[in-house]
Coordinates of C-alpha atoms in Angstrom, one line a residue:
X22 CA -69.5 -296.3 26.7
X23 CA -66.5 -298.5 26.2
X24 CA -64.4 -299.1 23.2
X25 CA -62.3 -302.3 22.3
X26 CA -59.9 -302.6 19.8
X27 CA -59.4 -305.8 18.1
X28 CA -56.7 -306.5 15.3
X29 CA -57.4 -308.8 12.0
X30 CA -55.4 -309.7 9.2
X31 CA -57.3 -311.0 6.2
X32 CA -56.0 -312.6 3.0
X33 CA -56.6 -312.4 -0.4
X34 CA -57.9 -314.9 -2.7
X35 CA -55.5 -314.4 -5.2
X36 CA -52.8 -311.4 -5.1
X37 CA -54.3 -307.6 -5.9
X38 CA -51.9 -306.0 -7.9
X39 CA -51.4 -302.0 -8.3
X40 CA -48.8 -299.9 -9.8
X41 CA -47.4 -299.6 -6.0
X42 CA -47.4 -303.1 -5.8
X43 CA -49.0 -306.4 -5.2
X44 CA -51.1 -306.9 -1.8
X45 CA -51.5 -310.4 -0.6
X46 CA -52.8 -309.5 2.9
X47 CA -54.7 -306.7 4.9
X48 CA -54.4 -305.5 8.1
X49 CA -57.7 -303.7 9.9
X50 CA -58.8 -302.8 13.8
X51 CA -62.2 -303.2 14.5
X52 CA -63.8 -301.1 17.1
X53 CA -66.5 -302.7 19.3
X54 CA -68.7 -299.8 21.2
X55 CA -70.4 -300.8 23.8
X56 CA -73.1 -299.0 26.0
X57 CA -76.1 -300.0 27.8
X58 CA -75.8 -303.8 26.6
X59 CA -76.0 -302.5 22.7
X60 CA -73.1 -303.0 20.5
X61 CA -71.7 -301.0 17.2
X62 CA -68.8 -302.1 15.2
X63 CA -66.5 -300.0 13.1
X64 CA -63.4 -300.5 11.0
X65 CA -60.2 -298.6 10.7
X66 CA -58.1 -299.5 7.8
X67 CA -55.2 -297.8 6.8
X68 CA -53.4 -298.6 3.7
X69 CA -49.9 -299.0 3.9
X70 CA -47.3 -296.3 2.1
X71 CA -50.9 -294.7 1.1
X72 CA -53.0 -293.5 3.9
X73 CA -51.8 -290.1 5.3
X74 CA -52.5 -291.5 9.0
X75 CA -50.4 -295.0 7.8
X76 CA -47.8 -294.1 11.1
X77 CA -45.6 -296.5 13.7
X78 CA -48.1 -295.3 16.5
X79 CA -51.2 -296.0 15.0
X80 CA -52.9 -298.4 17.4
X81 CA -51.1 -295.9 20.7
X82 CA -52.9 -292.8 18.7
X83 CA -56.1 -294.9 17.9
X84 CA -56.3 -295.8 21.6
X85 CA -56.1 -292.3 22.9
X86 CA -59.0 -291.1 20.3
X87 CA -61.3 -293.7 21.7
X88 CA -60.5 -293.2 25.3
X89 CA -61.5 -289.6 24.4
X90 CA -65.0 -291.0 22.6
X91 CA -65.3 -292.7 25.9
X92 CA -65.1 -290.0 28.1
X93 CA -67.4 -287.3 26.3
X94 CA -69.5 -290.0 24.0
X95 CA -68.6 -287.6 21.3
X96 CA -66.3 -287.6 18.1
X97 CA -63.8 -284.8 17.9
X98 CA -63.8 -284.2 14.4
X99 CA -61.5 -281.6 14.3
X100 CA -58.7 -283.3 15.9
X101 CA -59.1 -286.1 13.8
X102 CA -59.1 -284.4 10.3
X103 CA -55.8 -285.8 9.9
X104 CA -56.5 -289.3 10.7
X105 CA -59.1 -290.4 8.2
X106 CA -59.1 -294.1 8.9
X107 CA -59.8 -293.5 12.4
X108 CA -62.6 -291.1 11.9
X109 CA -64.5 -293.2 9.8
X110 CA -64.0 -296.4 12.5
X111 CA -65.6 -294.3 14.7
X112 CA -68.1 -292.7 12.7
X113 CA -69.6 -296.4 11.6
X114 CA -69.2 -297.4 15.3
X115 CA -71.3 -294.7 16.4
X116 CA -73.9 -294.9 14.1
X117 CA -74.1 -298.7 14.5
X118 CA -74.4 -298.5 18.1
X119 CA -77.3 -295.9 17.8
X120 CA -79.2 -298.4 15.7
X121 CA -78.7 -301.0 17.5
X122 CA -81.2 -300.1 20.0
X123 CA -83.9 -301.6 17.3
X124 CA -82.6 -305.0 18.0
X125 CA -79.5 -306.8 18.2
X126 CA -79.9 -307.9 14.2
X127 CA -79.7 -304.2 13.0
X128 CA -76.3 -303.1 14.4
X129 CA -75.2 -303.2 10.7
X130 CA -77.4 -300.6 10.0
X131 CA -76.0 -297.1 9.4
X132 CA -78.3 -294.7 7.5
X133 CA -82.3 -295.6 6.6
X134 CA -82.5 -295.6 2.5
X135 CA -84.0 -297.7 0.3
X136 CA -80.6 -299.6 -0.1
X137 CA -80.5 -300.4 3.8
X138 CA -84.3 -301.4 3.7
X139 CA -83.3 -304.2 0.6
X140 CA -85.6 -302.3 -1.6
X141 CA -82.9 -300.7 -4.4
X142 CA -79.3 -302.2 -5.2
X143 CA -76.3 -299.6 -6.1
X144 CA -74.9 -300.2 -9.1
X145 CA -71.3 -300.8 -8.8
X146 CA -68.4 -301.4 -11.4
X147 CA -66.8 -304.7 -11.9
X148 CA -62.7 -304.6 -11.2
X149 CA -59.9 -306.0 -13.1
X150 CA -56.9 -306.1 -11.0
X151 CA -53.5 -305.9 -13.0
X152 CA -51.8 -309.2 -13.9
X153 CA -50.7 -310.4 -17.1
X154 CA -52.3 -309.8 -20.8
X155 CA -54.1 -313.3 -20.2
X156 CA -54.9 -312.9 -16.5
X157 CA -56.5 -309.4 -17.3
X158 CA -58.5 -310.6 -20.3
X159 CA -59.4 -313.6 -18.3
X160 CA -60.8 -311.6 -15.4
X161 CA -62.7 -308.9 -18.1
X162 CA -64.5 -311.8 -19.2
X163 CA -65.7 -313.2 -16.2
X164 CA -66.7 -309.6 -15.1
X165 CA -68.8 -309.4 -18.0
X166 CA -70.4 -312.7 -18.0
X167 CA -71.5 -311.8 -14.2
X168 CA -73.5 -309.2 -16.0
X169 CA -71.4 -306.2 -15.1
X170 CA -72.1 -303.0 -17.6
X171 CA -69.3 -301.0 -16.0
X172 CA -65.6 -302.5 -15.9
X173 CA -62.7 -300.5 -14.3
X174 CA -59.3 -301.9 -15.2
X175 CA -56.2 -301.3 -13.2
X176 CA -53.5 -300.4 -15.6
X177 CA -49.6 -299.2 -15.4
X178 CA -47.7 -302.7 -14.6
X179 CA -47.7 -304.2 -17.5
X180 CA -46.4 -303.1 -21.0
X181 CA -48.6 -300.2 -21.9
X182 CA -49.3 -301.3 -25.5
X183 CA -50.8 -304.6 -23.8
X184 CA -52.8 -302.4 -22.2
X185 CA -54.1 -300.6 -25.1
X186 CA -54.7 -304.0 -26.7
X187 CA -56.8 -305.3 -23.8
X188 CA -59.1 -302.0 -24.2
X189 CA -59.1 -302.4 -27.9
X190 CA -60.2 -306.1 -27.7
X191 CA -63.4 -305.2 -25.1
X192 CA -64.4 -302.1 -27.8
X193 CA -63.9 -304.2 -30.6
X194 CA -66.5 -306.3 -28.8
X195 CA -68.7 -304.2 -26.7
X196 CA -69.5 -300.5 -27.6
X197 CA -69.6 -297.7 -25.4
X198 CA -73.4 -297.9 -25.0
X199 CA -73.0 -301.5 -23.7
X200 CA -69.9 -301.5 -21.3
X201 CA -68.7 -298.5 -19.6
X202 CA -64.8 -298.7 -19.2
X203 CA -62.9 -297.0 -16.7
X204 CA -59.1 -297.0 -16.0
X205 CA -57.2 -296.6 -13.0
X206 CA -53.5 -295.6 -13.8
X207 CA -52.5 -295.1 -9.7
X208 CA -50.0 -292.8 -10.6
X209 CA -48.1 -295.2 -13.3
X210 CA -47.5 -292.1 -15.9
X211 CA -44.6 -289.8 -16.2
X212 CA -46.1 -286.2 -16.7
X213 CA -43.7 -286.2 -19.9
X214 CA -45.7 -289.4 -21.3
X215 CA -48.8 -288.9 -20.0
X216 CA -50.8 -286.7 -22.7
X217 CA -49.6 -288.8 -25.2
X218 CA -51.0 -292.1 -23.5
X219 CA -54.1 -290.5 -23.0
X220 CA -54.7 -289.4 -26.7
X221 CA -54.0 -293.2 -27.3
X222 CA -57.0 -294.3 -24.5
X223 CA -59.1 -291.8 -25.8
X224 CA -59.8 -293.6 -29.1
X225 CA -61.9 -296.3 -27.2
X226 CA -64.3 -294.1 -25.4
X227 CA -63.5 -294.5 -22.0
X228 CA -65.5 -293.1 -19.3
X229 CA -62.6 -291.8 -17.4
X230 CA -58.9 -292.5 -16.1
X231 CA -58.1 -292.2 -12.5
X232 CA -54.8 -290.5 -11.3
X233 CA -52.7 -290.6 -14.4
X234 CA -49.7 -289.2 -13.0
X235 CA -48.5 -289.1 -9.1
X236 CA -50.1 -287.3 -6.7
X237 CA -48.8 -283.7 -5.5
X238 CA -48.1 -282.3 -9.0
X239 CA -50.9 -279.7 -8.9
X240 CA -49.7 -277.7 -12.1
X241 CA -49.1 -280.5 -14.4
X242 CA -52.3 -282.2 -13.4
X243 CA -53.8 -279.2 -13.9
X244 CA -52.6 -278.9 -17.6
X245 CA -53.3 -282.4 -18.0
X246 CA -57.2 -282.0 -16.8
X247 CA -57.2 -279.0 -19.5
X248 CA -55.5 -280.6 -22.6
X249 CA -56.8 -284.4 -22.0
X250 CA -59.2 -285.6 -24.5
X251 CA -60.1 -288.3 -21.7
X252 CA -61.8 -287.0 -18.2
X253 CA -59.5 -287.3 -15.7
X254 CA -60.8 -288.5 -11.9
X255 CA -58.5 -287.5 -8.9
X256 CA -58.3 -290.2 -6.3
X257 CA -54.8 -290.5 -4.7
X258 CA -54.5 -286.7 -5.3
X259 CA -57.2 -286.0 -2.3
X260 CA -55.3 -287.7 0.6
X261 CA -54.0 -285.4 3.1
X262 CA -56.1 -282.6 1.9
X263 CA -58.2 -282.5 4.8
X264 CA -58.8 -278.6 5.2
X265 CA -61.6 -277.1 3.4
X266 CA -60.0 -274.2 2.0
X267 CA -57.3 -276.4 0.8
X268 CA -59.7 -278.8 -0.7
X269 CA -61.4 -275.8 -2.2
X270 CA -58.0 -274.7 -3.7
X271 CA -56.7 -277.8 -4.9
X272 CA -60.2 -278.5 -7.2
X273 CA -60.0 -274.7 -8.2
X274 CA -56.1 -275.5 -9.6
X275 CA -56.8 -278.8 -11.1
X276 CA -60.2 -278.5 -12.2
X277 CA -60.7 -282.1 -12.6
X278 CA -63.7 -283.9 -14.4
X279 CA -64.3 -286.4 -11.2
X280 CA -63.0 -286.9 -7.9
X281 CA -63.2 -290.3 -6.4
X282 CA -63.9 -290.5 -2.3
X283 CA -63.0 -293.3 -0.1
X284 CA -63.7 -292.4 3.5
X285 CA -60.9 -294.3 5.0
X286 CA -58.4 -292.0 2.9
X287 CA -60.3 -289.1 2.6
X288 CA -61.5 -287.9 5.9
X289 CA -64.3 -290.2 6.8
X290 CA -67.9 -289.3 6.2
X291 CA -67.6 -285.9 7.6
X292 CA -64.5 -285.3 5.0
X293 CA -66.2 -287.2 2.2
X294 CA -69.6 -285.0 2.5
X295 CA -67.4 -281.9 2.7
X296 CA -65.4 -283.0 -0.6
X297 CA -69.1 -283.5 -2.0
X298 CA -70.1 -280.3 -1.3
X299 CA -67.1 -278.2 -2.6
X300 CA -67.1 -280.5 -5.9
X301 CA -70.9 -280.0 -6.7
X302 CA -70.3 -276.1 -6.4
X303 CA -67.7 -276.1 -9.3
X304 CA -69.7 -278.9 -11.2
X305 CA -67.0 -281.6 -10.7
X306 CA -68.6 -284.9 -10.3
X307 CA -68.1 -287.7 -7.6
X308 CA -68.3 -291.4 -6.8
X309 CA -67.8 -293.2 -3.8
X310 CA -65.5 -296.3 -3.5
X311 CA -64.1 -298.7 -1.0
X312 CA -60.4 -298.9 -0.2
X313 CA -59.8 -302.7 0.4
X314 CA -61.7 -303.1 3.5
X315 CA -63.6 -305.7 4.9
X316 CA -67.2 -306.3 4.7
X317 CA -67.7 -304.1 7.9
X318 CA -66.1 -301.1 6.2
X319 CA -67.8 -302.0 3.1
X320 CA -71.5 -301.9 4.5
X321 CA -70.8 -298.5 6.1
X322 CA -69.3 -297.2 2.6
X323 CA -72.5 -298.8 0.6
X324 CA -74.9 -297.2 3.3
X325 CA -72.9 -293.6 3.0
X326 CA -73.0 -293.7 -1.0
X327 CA -76.8 -294.4 -0.4
X328 CA -77.5 -291.7 1.7
X329 CA -75.4 -289.1 0.3
X330 CA -76.5 -289.5 -3.5
X331 CA -80.2 -290.5 -2.5
X332 CA -82.6 -293.0 -4.3
X333 CA -82.2 -294.2 -7.9
X334 CA -78.5 -293.9 -7.8
X335 CA -77.4 -294.2 -11.8
X336 CA -73.7 -293.8 -11.4
X337 CA -71.8 -297.2 -11.0
X338 CA -70.0 -296.9 -7.6
X339 CA -66.8 -298.4 -6.4
X340 CA -68.2 -301.2 -4.2
X341 CA -67.3 -304.1 -5.7
X342 CA -64.9 -305.4 -3.2
X343 CA -66.5 -307.8 -0.9
X344 CA -65.4 -310.7 -1.9
X345 CA -61.9 -310.3 -2.4
X346 CA -60.9 -312.2 1.2
X347 CA -60.7 -315.9 2.4
X348 CA -61.7 -314.9 6.0
X349 CA -64.1 -311.7 5.2
X350 CA -66.4 -310.9 7.8
X351 CA -69.9 -311.7 7.3
X352 CA -72.3 -308.9 6.5
X353 CA -75.9 -308.9 4.7
X354 CA -74.4 -307.6 0.8
X355 CA -74.8 -309.4 -1.9
X356 CA -74.1 -308.8 -5.5
X357 CA -76.6 -309.5 -8.4
X358 CA -75.6 -309.0 -11.5
X359 CA -74.1 -305.3 -11.6
X360 CA -75.8 -304.3 -8.2
X361 CA -74.9 -304.6 -4.7
X362 CA -77.9 -305.4 -2.4
X363 CA -78.7 -305.2 1.2
X364 CA -80.5 -308.6 1.8

């Protein structure tokens, strides 16, 4: 087995705004795994200043892990617990290699599911990035026109009253049975103001809010989850919590309604399976989303979601990021209405 590493920089079609800043480009590393004339590919895509394995020596450490996999033919899962984006890339490349024995045209396959066979689509949410009031309003209209029945709004960058007005406008036109609304604050609220803002948002029948306050404030987040009239979902809170006992402890303390899983951030596929199993034991809901990967990563995440949730997925997943880049990598993925399909 041989693994080569290819660095790429992807460019956003339009700036992607979050409460942490604006992305205009995205650096990723592709792992090309070859053996006996067959090839598999995986993607390592840490998010700057967010991933727990975003570090100055990333490429050197990734090379050392690749060398170990070359020698042994196996992924050192325990050693990679604290390096989720590297683990995800290696998991994807190995599964891709294993499926490539069928034919060179099947290296994009990772699991055998109705989704991967093109028989079922996965419902997804339409993602509306932060921007000015007019920009966000226009983007919402576009998502609704495209047929999305679940829309997720990134909030926390413009004036909160303006964001509240956007939510109000949507609800004045579309009831909760017509459009499901999710909002993602990316930790933008202070603890002191969070409950008041959650109460205001709850007037508009939202499905949930992601990460209202910054991570690593378990006591405050636990209190918000108890007191909030709006269901809270954890996202950034999960980053860096890689030990199974610590995962269980955190969820037991905070008791969120949902957790949102990104394999590149939350332990690769293996770590996300742990999160799902622990959450299910506590009656905590989950869904899976991408983290601005290329179509290589998106393909893997979508197939993983289809595998862990089984056929006939009902809850919209966060997999609508395949059209973000001007120079994305071709994959047989297609959005039709509000579903992602393998074609």
